[in-house]
GROMACS .gro file of C-alpha atoms in nm:
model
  419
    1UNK     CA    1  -1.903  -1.709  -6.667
    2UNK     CA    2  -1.910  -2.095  -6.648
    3UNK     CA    3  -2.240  -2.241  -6.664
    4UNK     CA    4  -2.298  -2.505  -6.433
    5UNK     CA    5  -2.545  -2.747  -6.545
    6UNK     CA    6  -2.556  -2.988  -6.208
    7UNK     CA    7  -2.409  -2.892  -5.899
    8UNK     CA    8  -2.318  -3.197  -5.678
    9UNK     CA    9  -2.494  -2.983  -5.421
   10UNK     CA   10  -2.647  -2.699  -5.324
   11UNK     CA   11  -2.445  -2.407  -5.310
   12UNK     CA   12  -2.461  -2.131  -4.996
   13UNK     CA   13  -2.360  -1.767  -5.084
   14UNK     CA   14  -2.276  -1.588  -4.725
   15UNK     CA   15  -2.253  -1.188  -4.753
   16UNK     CA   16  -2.209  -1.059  -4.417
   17UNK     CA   17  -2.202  -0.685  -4.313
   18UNK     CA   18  -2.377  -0.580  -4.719
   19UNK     CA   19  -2.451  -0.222  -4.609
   20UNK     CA   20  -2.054  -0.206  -4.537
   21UNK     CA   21  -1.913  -0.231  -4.848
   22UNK     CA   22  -1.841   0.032  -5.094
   23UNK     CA   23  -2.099   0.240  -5.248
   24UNK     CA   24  -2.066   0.217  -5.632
   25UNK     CA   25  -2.006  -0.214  -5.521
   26UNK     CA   26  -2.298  -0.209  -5.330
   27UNK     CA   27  -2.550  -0.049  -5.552
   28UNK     CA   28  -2.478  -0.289  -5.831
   29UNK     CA   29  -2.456  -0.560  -5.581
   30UNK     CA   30  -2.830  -0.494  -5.439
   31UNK     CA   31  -2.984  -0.441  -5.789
   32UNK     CA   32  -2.875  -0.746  -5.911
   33UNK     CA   33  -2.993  -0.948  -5.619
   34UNK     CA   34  -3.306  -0.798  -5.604
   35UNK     CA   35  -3.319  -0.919  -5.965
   36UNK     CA   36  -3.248  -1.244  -5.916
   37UNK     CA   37  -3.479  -1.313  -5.608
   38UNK     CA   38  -3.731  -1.201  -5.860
   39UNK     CA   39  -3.753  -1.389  -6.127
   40UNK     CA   40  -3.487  -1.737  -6.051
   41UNK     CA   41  -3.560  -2.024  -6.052
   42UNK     CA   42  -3.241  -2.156  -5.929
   43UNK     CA   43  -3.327  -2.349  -5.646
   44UNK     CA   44  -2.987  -2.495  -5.573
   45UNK     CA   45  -2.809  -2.166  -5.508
   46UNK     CA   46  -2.924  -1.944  -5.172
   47UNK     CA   47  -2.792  -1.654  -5.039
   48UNK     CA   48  -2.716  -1.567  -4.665
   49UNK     CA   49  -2.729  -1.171  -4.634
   50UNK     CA   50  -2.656  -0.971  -4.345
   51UNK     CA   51  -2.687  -0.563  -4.312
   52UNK     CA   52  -2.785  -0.326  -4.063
   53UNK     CA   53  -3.177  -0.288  -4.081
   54UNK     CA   54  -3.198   0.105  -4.106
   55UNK     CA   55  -2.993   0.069  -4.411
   56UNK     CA   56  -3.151   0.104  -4.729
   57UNK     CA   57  -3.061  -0.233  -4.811
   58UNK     CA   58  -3.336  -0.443  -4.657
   59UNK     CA   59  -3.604  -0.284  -4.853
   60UNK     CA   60  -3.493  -0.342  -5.121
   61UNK     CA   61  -3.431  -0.707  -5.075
   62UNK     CA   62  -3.792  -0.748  -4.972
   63UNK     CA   63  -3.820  -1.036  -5.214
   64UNK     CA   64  -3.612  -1.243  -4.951
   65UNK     CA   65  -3.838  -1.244  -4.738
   66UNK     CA   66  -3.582  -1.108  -4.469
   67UNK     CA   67  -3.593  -1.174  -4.114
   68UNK     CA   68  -3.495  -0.874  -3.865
   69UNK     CA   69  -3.282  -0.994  -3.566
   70UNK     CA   70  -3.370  -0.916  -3.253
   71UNK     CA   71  -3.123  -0.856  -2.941
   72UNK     CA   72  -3.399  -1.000  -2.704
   73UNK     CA   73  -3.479  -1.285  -2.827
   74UNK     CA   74  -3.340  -1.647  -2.704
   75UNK     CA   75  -3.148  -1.772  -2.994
   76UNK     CA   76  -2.954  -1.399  -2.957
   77UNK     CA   77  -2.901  -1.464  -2.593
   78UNK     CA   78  -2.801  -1.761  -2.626
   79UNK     CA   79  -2.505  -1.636  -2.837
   80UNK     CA   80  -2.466  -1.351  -2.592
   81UNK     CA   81  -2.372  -1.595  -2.294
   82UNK     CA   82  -2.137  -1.827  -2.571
   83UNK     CA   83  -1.971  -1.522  -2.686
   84UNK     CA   84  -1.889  -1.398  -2.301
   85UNK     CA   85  -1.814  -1.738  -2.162
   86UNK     CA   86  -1.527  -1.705  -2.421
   87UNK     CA   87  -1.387  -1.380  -2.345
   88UNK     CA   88  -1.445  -1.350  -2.029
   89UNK     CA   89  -1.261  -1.668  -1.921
   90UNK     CA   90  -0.947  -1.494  -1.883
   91UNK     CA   91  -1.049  -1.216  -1.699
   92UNK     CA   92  -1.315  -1.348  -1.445
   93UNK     CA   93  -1.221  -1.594  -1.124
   94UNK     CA   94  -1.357  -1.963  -1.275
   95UNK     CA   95  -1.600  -2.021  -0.999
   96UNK     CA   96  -1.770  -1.698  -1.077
   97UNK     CA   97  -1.759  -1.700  -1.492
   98UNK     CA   98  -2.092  -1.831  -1.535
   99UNK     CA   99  -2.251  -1.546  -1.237
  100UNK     CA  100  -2.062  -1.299  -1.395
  101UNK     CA  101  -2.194  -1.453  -1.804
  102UNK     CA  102  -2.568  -1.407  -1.673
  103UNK     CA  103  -2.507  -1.097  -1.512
  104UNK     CA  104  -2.317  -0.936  -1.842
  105UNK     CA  105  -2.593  -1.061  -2.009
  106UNK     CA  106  -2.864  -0.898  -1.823
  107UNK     CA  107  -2.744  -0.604  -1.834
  108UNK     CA  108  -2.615  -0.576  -2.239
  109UNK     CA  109  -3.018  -0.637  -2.274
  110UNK     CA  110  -2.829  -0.864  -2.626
  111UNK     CA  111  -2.677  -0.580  -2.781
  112UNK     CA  112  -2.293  -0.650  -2.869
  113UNK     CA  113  -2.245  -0.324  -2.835
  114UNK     CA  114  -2.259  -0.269  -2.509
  115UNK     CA  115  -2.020  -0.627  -2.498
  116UNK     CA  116  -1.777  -0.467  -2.752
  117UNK     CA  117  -1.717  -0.148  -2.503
  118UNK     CA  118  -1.754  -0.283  -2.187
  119UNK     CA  119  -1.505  -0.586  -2.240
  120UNK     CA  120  -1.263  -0.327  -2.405
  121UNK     CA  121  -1.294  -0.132  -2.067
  122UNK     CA  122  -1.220  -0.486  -1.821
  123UNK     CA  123  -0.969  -0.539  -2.085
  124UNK     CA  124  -0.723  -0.248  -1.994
  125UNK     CA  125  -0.408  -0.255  -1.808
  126UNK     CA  126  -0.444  -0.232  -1.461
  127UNK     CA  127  -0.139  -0.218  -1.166
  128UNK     CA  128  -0.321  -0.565  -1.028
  129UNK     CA  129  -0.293  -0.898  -1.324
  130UNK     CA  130  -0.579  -1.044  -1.021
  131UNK     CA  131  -0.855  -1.180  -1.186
  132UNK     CA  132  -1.219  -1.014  -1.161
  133UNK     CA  133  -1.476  -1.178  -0.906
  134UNK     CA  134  -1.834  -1.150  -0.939
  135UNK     CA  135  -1.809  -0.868  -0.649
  136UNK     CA  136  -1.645  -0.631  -0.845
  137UNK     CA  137  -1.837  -0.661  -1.116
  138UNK     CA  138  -2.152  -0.552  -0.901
  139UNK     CA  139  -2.031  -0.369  -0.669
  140UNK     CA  140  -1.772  -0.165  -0.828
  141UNK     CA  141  -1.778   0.106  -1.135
  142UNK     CA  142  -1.594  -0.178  -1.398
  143UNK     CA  143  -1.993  -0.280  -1.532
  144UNK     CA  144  -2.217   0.010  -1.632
  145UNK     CA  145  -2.582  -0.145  -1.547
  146UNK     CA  146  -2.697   0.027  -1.871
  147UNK     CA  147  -2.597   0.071  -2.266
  148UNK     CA  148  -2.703   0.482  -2.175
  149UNK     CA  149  -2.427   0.456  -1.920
  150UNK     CA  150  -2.186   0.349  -2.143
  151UNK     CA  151  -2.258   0.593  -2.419
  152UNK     CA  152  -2.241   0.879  -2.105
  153UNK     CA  153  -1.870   0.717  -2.057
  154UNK     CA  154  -1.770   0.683  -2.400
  155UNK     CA  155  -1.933   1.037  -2.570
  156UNK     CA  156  -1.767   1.213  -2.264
  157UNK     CA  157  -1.422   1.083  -2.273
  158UNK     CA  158  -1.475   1.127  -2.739
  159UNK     CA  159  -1.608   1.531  -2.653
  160UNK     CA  160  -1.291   1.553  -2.371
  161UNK     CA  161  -1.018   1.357  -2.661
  162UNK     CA  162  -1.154   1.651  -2.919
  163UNK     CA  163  -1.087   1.937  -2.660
  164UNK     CA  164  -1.372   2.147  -2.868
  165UNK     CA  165  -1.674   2.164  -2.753
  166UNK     CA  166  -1.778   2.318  -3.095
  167UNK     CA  167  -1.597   2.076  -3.304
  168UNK     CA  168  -1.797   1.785  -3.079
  169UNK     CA  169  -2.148   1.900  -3.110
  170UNK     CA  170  -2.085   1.980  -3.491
  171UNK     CA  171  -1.961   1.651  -3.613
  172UNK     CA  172  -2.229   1.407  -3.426
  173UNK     CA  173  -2.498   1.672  -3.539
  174UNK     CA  174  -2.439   1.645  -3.904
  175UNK     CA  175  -2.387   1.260  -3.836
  176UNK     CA  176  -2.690   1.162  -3.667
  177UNK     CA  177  -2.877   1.406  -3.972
  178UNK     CA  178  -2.778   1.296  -4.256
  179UNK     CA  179  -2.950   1.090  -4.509
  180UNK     CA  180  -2.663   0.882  -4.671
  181UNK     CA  181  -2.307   0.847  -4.505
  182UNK     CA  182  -2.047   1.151  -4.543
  183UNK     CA  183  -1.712   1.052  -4.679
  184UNK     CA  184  -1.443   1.119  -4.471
  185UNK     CA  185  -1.341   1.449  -4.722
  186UNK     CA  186  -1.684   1.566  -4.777
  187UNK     CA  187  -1.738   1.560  -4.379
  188UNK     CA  188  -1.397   1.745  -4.364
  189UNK     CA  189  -1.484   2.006  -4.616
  190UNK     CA  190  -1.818   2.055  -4.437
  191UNK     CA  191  -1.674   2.138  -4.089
  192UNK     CA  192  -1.363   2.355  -4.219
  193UNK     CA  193  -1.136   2.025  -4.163
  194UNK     CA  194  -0.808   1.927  -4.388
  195UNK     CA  195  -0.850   1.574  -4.445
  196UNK     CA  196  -0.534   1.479  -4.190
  197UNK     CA  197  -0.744   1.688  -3.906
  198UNK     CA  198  -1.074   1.507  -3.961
  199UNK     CA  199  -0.915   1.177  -3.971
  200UNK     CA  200  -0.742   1.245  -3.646
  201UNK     CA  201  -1.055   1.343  -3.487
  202UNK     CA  202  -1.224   1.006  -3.593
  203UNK     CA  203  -0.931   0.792  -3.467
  204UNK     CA  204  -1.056   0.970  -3.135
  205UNK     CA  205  -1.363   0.800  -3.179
  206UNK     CA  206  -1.214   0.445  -3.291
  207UNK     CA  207  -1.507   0.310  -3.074
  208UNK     CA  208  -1.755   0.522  -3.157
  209UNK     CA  209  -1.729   0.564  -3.518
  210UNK     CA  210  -1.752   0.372  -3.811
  211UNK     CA  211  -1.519   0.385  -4.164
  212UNK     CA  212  -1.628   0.201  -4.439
  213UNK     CA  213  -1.424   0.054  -4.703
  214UNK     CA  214  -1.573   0.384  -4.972
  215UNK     CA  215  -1.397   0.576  -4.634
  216UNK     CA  216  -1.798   0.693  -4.523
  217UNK     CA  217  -1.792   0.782  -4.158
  218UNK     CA  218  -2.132   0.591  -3.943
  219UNK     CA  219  -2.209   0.567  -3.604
  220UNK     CA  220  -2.082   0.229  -3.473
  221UNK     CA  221  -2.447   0.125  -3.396
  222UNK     CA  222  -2.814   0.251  -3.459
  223UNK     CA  223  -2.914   0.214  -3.039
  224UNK     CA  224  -2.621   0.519  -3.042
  225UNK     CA  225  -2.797   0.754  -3.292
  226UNK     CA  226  -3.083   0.719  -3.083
  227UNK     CA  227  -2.890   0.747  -2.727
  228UNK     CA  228  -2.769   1.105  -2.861
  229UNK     CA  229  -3.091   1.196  -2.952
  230UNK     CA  230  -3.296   1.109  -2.760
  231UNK     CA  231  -3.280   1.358  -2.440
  232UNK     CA  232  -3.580   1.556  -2.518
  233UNK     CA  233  -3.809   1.306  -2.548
  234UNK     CA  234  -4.124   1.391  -2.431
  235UNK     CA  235  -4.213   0.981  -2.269
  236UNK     CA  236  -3.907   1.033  -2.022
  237UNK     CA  237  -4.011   1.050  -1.635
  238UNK     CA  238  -3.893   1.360  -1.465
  239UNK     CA  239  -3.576   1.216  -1.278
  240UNK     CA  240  -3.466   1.065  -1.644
  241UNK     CA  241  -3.545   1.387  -1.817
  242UNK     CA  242  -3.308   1.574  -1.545
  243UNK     CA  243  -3.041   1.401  -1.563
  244UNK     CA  244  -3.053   1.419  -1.946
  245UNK     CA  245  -3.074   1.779  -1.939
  246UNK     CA  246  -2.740   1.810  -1.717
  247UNK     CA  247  -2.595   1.615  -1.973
  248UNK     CA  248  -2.734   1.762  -2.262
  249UNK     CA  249  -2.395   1.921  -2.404
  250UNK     CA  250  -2.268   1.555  -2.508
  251UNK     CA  251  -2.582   1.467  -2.715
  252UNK     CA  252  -2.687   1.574  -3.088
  253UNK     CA  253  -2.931   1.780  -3.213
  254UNK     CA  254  -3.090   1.679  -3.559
  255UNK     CA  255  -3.219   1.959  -3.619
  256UNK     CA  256  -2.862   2.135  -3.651
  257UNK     CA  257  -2.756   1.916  -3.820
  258UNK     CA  258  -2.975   1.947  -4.138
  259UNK     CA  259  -2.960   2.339  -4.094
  260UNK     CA  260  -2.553   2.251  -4.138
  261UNK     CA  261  -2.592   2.040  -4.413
  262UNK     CA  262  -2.857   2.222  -4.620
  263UNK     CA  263  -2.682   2.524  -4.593
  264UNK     CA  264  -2.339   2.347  -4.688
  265UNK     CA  265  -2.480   2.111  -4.960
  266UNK     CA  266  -2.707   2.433  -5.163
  267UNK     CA  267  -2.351   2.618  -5.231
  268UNK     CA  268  -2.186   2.333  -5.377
  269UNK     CA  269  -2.152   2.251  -5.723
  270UNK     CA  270  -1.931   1.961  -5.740
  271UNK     CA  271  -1.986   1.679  -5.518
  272UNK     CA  272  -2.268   1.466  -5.676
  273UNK     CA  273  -2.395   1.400  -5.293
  274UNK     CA  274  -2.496   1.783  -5.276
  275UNK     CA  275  -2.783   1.798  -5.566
  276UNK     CA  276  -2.903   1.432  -5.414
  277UNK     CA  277  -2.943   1.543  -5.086
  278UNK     CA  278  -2.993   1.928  -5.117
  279UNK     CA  279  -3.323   1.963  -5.118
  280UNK     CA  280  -3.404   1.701  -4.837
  281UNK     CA  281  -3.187   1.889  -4.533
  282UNK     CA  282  -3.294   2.198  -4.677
  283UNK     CA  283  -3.671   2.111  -4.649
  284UNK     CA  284  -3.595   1.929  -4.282
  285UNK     CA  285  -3.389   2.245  -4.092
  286UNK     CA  286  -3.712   2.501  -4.263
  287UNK     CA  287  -3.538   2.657  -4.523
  288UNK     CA  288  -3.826   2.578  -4.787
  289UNK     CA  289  -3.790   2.847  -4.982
  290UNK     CA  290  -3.427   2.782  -5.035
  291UNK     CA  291  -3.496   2.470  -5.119
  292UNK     CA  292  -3.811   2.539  -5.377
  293UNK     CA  293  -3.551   2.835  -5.556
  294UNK     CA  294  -3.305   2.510  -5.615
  295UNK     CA  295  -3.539   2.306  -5.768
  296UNK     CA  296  -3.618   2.668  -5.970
  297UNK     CA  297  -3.275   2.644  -6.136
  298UNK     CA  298  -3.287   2.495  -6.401
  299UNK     CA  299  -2.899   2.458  -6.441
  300UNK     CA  300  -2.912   2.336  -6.122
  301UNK     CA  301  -3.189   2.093  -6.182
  302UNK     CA  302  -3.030   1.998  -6.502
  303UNK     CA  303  -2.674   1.904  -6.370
  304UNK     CA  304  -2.864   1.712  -6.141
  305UNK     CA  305  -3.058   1.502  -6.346
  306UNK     CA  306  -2.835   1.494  -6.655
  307UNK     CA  307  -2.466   1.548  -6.502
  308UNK     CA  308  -2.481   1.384  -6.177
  309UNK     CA  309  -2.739   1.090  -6.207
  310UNK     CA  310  -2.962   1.201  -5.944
  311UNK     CA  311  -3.321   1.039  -5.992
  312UNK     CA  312  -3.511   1.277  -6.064
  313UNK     CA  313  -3.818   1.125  -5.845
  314UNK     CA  314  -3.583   1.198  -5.517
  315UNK     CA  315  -3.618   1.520  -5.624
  316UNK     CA  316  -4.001   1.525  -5.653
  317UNK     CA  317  -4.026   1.321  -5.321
  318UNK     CA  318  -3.792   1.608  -5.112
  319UNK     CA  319  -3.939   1.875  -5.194
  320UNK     CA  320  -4.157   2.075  -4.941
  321UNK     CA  321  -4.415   2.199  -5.188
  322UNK     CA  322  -4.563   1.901  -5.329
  323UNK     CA  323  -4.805   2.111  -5.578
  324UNK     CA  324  -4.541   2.354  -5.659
  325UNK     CA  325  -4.591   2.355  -6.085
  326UNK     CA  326  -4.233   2.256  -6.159
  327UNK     CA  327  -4.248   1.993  -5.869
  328UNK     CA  328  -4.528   1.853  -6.021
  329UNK     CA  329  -4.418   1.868  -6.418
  330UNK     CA  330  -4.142   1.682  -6.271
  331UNK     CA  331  -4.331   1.410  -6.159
  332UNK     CA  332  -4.534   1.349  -6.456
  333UNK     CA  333  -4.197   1.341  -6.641
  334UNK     CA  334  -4.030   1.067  -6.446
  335UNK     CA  335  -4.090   0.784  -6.768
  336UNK     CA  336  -3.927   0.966  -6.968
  337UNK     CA  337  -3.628   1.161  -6.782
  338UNK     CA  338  -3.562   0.756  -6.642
  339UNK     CA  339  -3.400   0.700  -7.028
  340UNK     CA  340  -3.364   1.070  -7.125
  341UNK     CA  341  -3.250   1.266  -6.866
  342UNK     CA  342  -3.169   1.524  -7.152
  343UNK     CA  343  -3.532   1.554  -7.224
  344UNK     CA  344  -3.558   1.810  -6.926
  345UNK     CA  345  -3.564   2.111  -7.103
  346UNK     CA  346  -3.874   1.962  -7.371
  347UNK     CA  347  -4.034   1.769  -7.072
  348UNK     CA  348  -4.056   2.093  -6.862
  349UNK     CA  349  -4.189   2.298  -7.143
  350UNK     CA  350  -4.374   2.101  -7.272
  351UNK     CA  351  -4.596   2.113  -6.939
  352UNK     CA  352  -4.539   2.465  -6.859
  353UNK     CA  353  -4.583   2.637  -7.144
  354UNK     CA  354  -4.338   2.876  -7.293
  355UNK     CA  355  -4.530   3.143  -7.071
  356UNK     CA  356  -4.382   2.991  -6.759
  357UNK     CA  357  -4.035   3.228  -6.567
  358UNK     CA  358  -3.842   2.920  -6.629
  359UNK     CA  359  -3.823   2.964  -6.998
  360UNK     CA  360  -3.555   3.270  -7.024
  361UNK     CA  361  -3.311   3.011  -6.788
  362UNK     CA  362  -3.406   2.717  -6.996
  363UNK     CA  363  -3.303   2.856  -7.354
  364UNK     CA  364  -2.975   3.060  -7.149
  365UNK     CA  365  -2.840   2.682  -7.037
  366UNK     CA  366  -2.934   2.489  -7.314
  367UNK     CA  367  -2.784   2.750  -7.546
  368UNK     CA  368  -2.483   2.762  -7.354
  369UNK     CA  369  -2.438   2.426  -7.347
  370UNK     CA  370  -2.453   2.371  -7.750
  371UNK     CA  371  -2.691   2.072  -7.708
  372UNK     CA  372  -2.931   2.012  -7.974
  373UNK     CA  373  -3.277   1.997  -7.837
  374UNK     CA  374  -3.639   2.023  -7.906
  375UNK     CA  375  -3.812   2.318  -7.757
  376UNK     CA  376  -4.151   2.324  -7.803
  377UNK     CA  377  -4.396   2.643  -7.928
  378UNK     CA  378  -4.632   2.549  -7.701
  379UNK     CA  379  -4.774   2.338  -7.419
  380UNK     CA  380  -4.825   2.003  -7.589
  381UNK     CA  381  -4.764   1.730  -7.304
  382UNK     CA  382  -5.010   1.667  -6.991
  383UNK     CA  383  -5.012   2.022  -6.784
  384UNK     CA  384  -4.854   2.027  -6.489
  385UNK     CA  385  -5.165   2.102  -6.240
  386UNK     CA  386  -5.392   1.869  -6.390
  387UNK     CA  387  -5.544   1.523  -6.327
  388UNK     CA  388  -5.256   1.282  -6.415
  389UNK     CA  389  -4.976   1.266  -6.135
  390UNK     CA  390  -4.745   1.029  -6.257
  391UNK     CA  391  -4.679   0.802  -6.551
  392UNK     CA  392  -4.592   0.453  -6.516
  393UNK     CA  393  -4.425   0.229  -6.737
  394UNK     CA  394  -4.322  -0.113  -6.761
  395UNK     CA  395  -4.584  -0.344  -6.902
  396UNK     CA  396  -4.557  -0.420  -7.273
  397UNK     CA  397  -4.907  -0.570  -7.342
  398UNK     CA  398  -5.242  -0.363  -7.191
  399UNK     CA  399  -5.308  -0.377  -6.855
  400UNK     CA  400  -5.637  -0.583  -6.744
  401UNK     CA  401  -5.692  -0.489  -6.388
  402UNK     CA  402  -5.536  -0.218  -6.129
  403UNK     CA  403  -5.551  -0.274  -5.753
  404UNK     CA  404  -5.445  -0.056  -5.434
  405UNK     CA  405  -5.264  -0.225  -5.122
  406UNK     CA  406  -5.495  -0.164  -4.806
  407UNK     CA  407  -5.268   0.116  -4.664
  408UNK     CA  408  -5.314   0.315  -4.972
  409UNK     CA  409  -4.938   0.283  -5.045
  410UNK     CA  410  -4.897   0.078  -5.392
  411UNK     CA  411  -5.057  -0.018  -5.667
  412UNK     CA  412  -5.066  -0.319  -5.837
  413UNK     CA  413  -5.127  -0.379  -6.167
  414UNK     CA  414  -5.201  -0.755  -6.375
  415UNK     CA  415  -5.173  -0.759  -6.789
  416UNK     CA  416  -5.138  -0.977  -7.079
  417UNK     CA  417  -4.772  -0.995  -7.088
  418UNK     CA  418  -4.825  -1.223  -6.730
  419UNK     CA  419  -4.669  -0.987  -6.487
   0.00000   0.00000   0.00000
């Protein structure tokens, strides 16, 4: 790369939609931002990010300092009644465009979601080219007075497009459960789909549904994860809670959904996405023990950690029996499986002693994999049930001075090699 020694001026990077892009892209693209907002000093280049906030993405960026937008607030409004001034000067009679403007944006509450499907609604062919008057926008069924009352409109006509009612609660289930986004193939797979069907059935939801560029398949918007699940919630007053439970056969049921998935994701053997997110639908739809014999196999375990790049501290954090002994030899192997991923086999043993049911399935798949390795005659490392939980590296001069974070939730740590 070029260096540039003195810009004329300084230089604004604009990524828009982050969380959008493709996976392997992204990753790379996150790390080395949150790299550079650490430690440059370049104050002539900024960066302009953008991503959806329940995306992974904004945590990680913490360093930025990032602001969260919010559909309420004036500045958001304010672009809610230039955005509909635009588009809804062809369809609306003039003397009633900037009624109709405040009325729209009442009722959106400044989501553009509820813009995005309502205009695509008033933007259908009709038998009449007549413009729209502020009358028929309140009086008649062409403006929904709420985003719920869209969804109702929009899930119905998606579960009627389908024609199975199965197919329908299946899909949005799994969707509105799962921890990272399904590609378009491994969502097929899971629901007994060829990749033509599934990919027919999204087109369905074109309004709906999102499909990124790495072809994963997201709900269109965040407020419509919680619309579908939302209908047993306990703060609802009686007449909402009614009519929710008419409707209840067009919303989603998490809880089904990670039942699904676990069950799905514990047989498979390929997919990379099955030993990172195993565990954690497993644990979530009840099925500990399933999920405690995975993290038990130790071929499966290894593939994991060695094969697939799974960090092996998602692991520790999913599983539902934090003080299981392998759970927790895992943990207090994290330095060293973060370089070695290899070491599994000596880390384990080394903890659990060669006493422990794991061994016989620890010399079986290391022998049948031909890899030279270290097994030790006895327990020599920190045991897995005692004191030490986790070892932390980083610093490379001794550390001075150790603090906690009020909540309880990190440590921080000060040493002679100034960081």
């Amino acid at each position: 790369a070029r260096r540039v020694v003195s810009p004329p001026a300084r230089a604004l990077v604009v990524l828009d939609a982050l969380d959008e892009c493709k996976a392997e892209h992204r990753r790379a693209l996150v790390k080395s931002l949150a790299r550079w907002g650490h430690h440059s000093t370049c104050i002539w280049l900024g960066f302009v990010l953008s991503s959806r906030p329940e995306d992974y993405i904004p945590p990680r960026l913490a360093g930025f300092e990032p602001t969260k937008l919010e559909a309420g607030s004036e500045h958001n409004l304010a672009d809610v009644r230039t955005f509909l001034t635009r588009e809804l000067g062809p369809l609306v009679i003039e003397h009633d465009l900037g009624a109709a403007v405040e009325l729209m944006t009442q009722r959106s509450e400044g989501l553009f979601v509820f813009l995005k499907l309502v205009l695509a609604d008033l933007r259908r062919p009709t038998s009449s080219d007549r413009k729209l008057s502020l009358s028929d926008l309140e009086n008649g069924d062409l403006l929904p007075s709420s985003l719920s009352d869209v969804y109702e409109t929009y899930f119905d006509r998606l579960k009627t497009a389908l024609g199975d009612e199965e197919l329908y609660k299946a899909m949005l289930d799994v969707i509105v459960a799962v921890r990272e986004p399904l590609t378009i193939v491994q969502l097929g797979n899971l629901l007994g789909l060829s990749r033509a069907q599934l990919i027919q059935s999204v087109q369905k939801a074109q309004n709906l549904l999102h499909v990124g560029q790495d072809e994963t398949v997201t709900l269109l918007h965040k407020t419509m994860a919680d619309w579908l699940t939302d209908w047993a919630s306990e703060d609802k007053d009686i007449a909402e809670r009614g009519k929710q439970a008419l409707m209840a056969d067009l919303h989603a049921d998490p809880s089904d959904g990670h039942k699904r998935l676990g069950e799905w994701l514990a047989d498979e053997r390929e997919d990379r996405f099955a030993f990172a997110h195993a565990v954690h639908h497993l644990a979530h739809s009840g099925q500990n023990t399933r999920a405690m014999e995975l993290l038990h196999d130790f071929e499966w375990l290894l593939t994991a950690v060695a094969d697939k790049g799974v960090p092996p501290w998602t692991l520790v954090r999913d599983a539902p029996n934090p003080e299981d002994d392998v759970v927790l030899a895992l943990g207090k192997s994290l330095h060293a499986l973060r370089e070695r991923p290899l070491e599994l086999a000596f880390q384990l043993l080394g903890r659990l002693g060669n006493g422990h049911p794991m061994r016989g399935s620890i010399d079986q798949v290391m022998e049948a994999r031909g890899t030279p390795w270290m097994r030790p005659v006895q327990a020599h490392l920190a045991p897995a049930k005692d004191a030490l939980r986790m070892i932390i590296q980083g610093h490379t001069e001794s550390v001075m001075t150790v603090a906690f974070s009020p909540d309880g939730q990190r440590i921080v740590s000060g040493t002679g090699d100034n960081t």
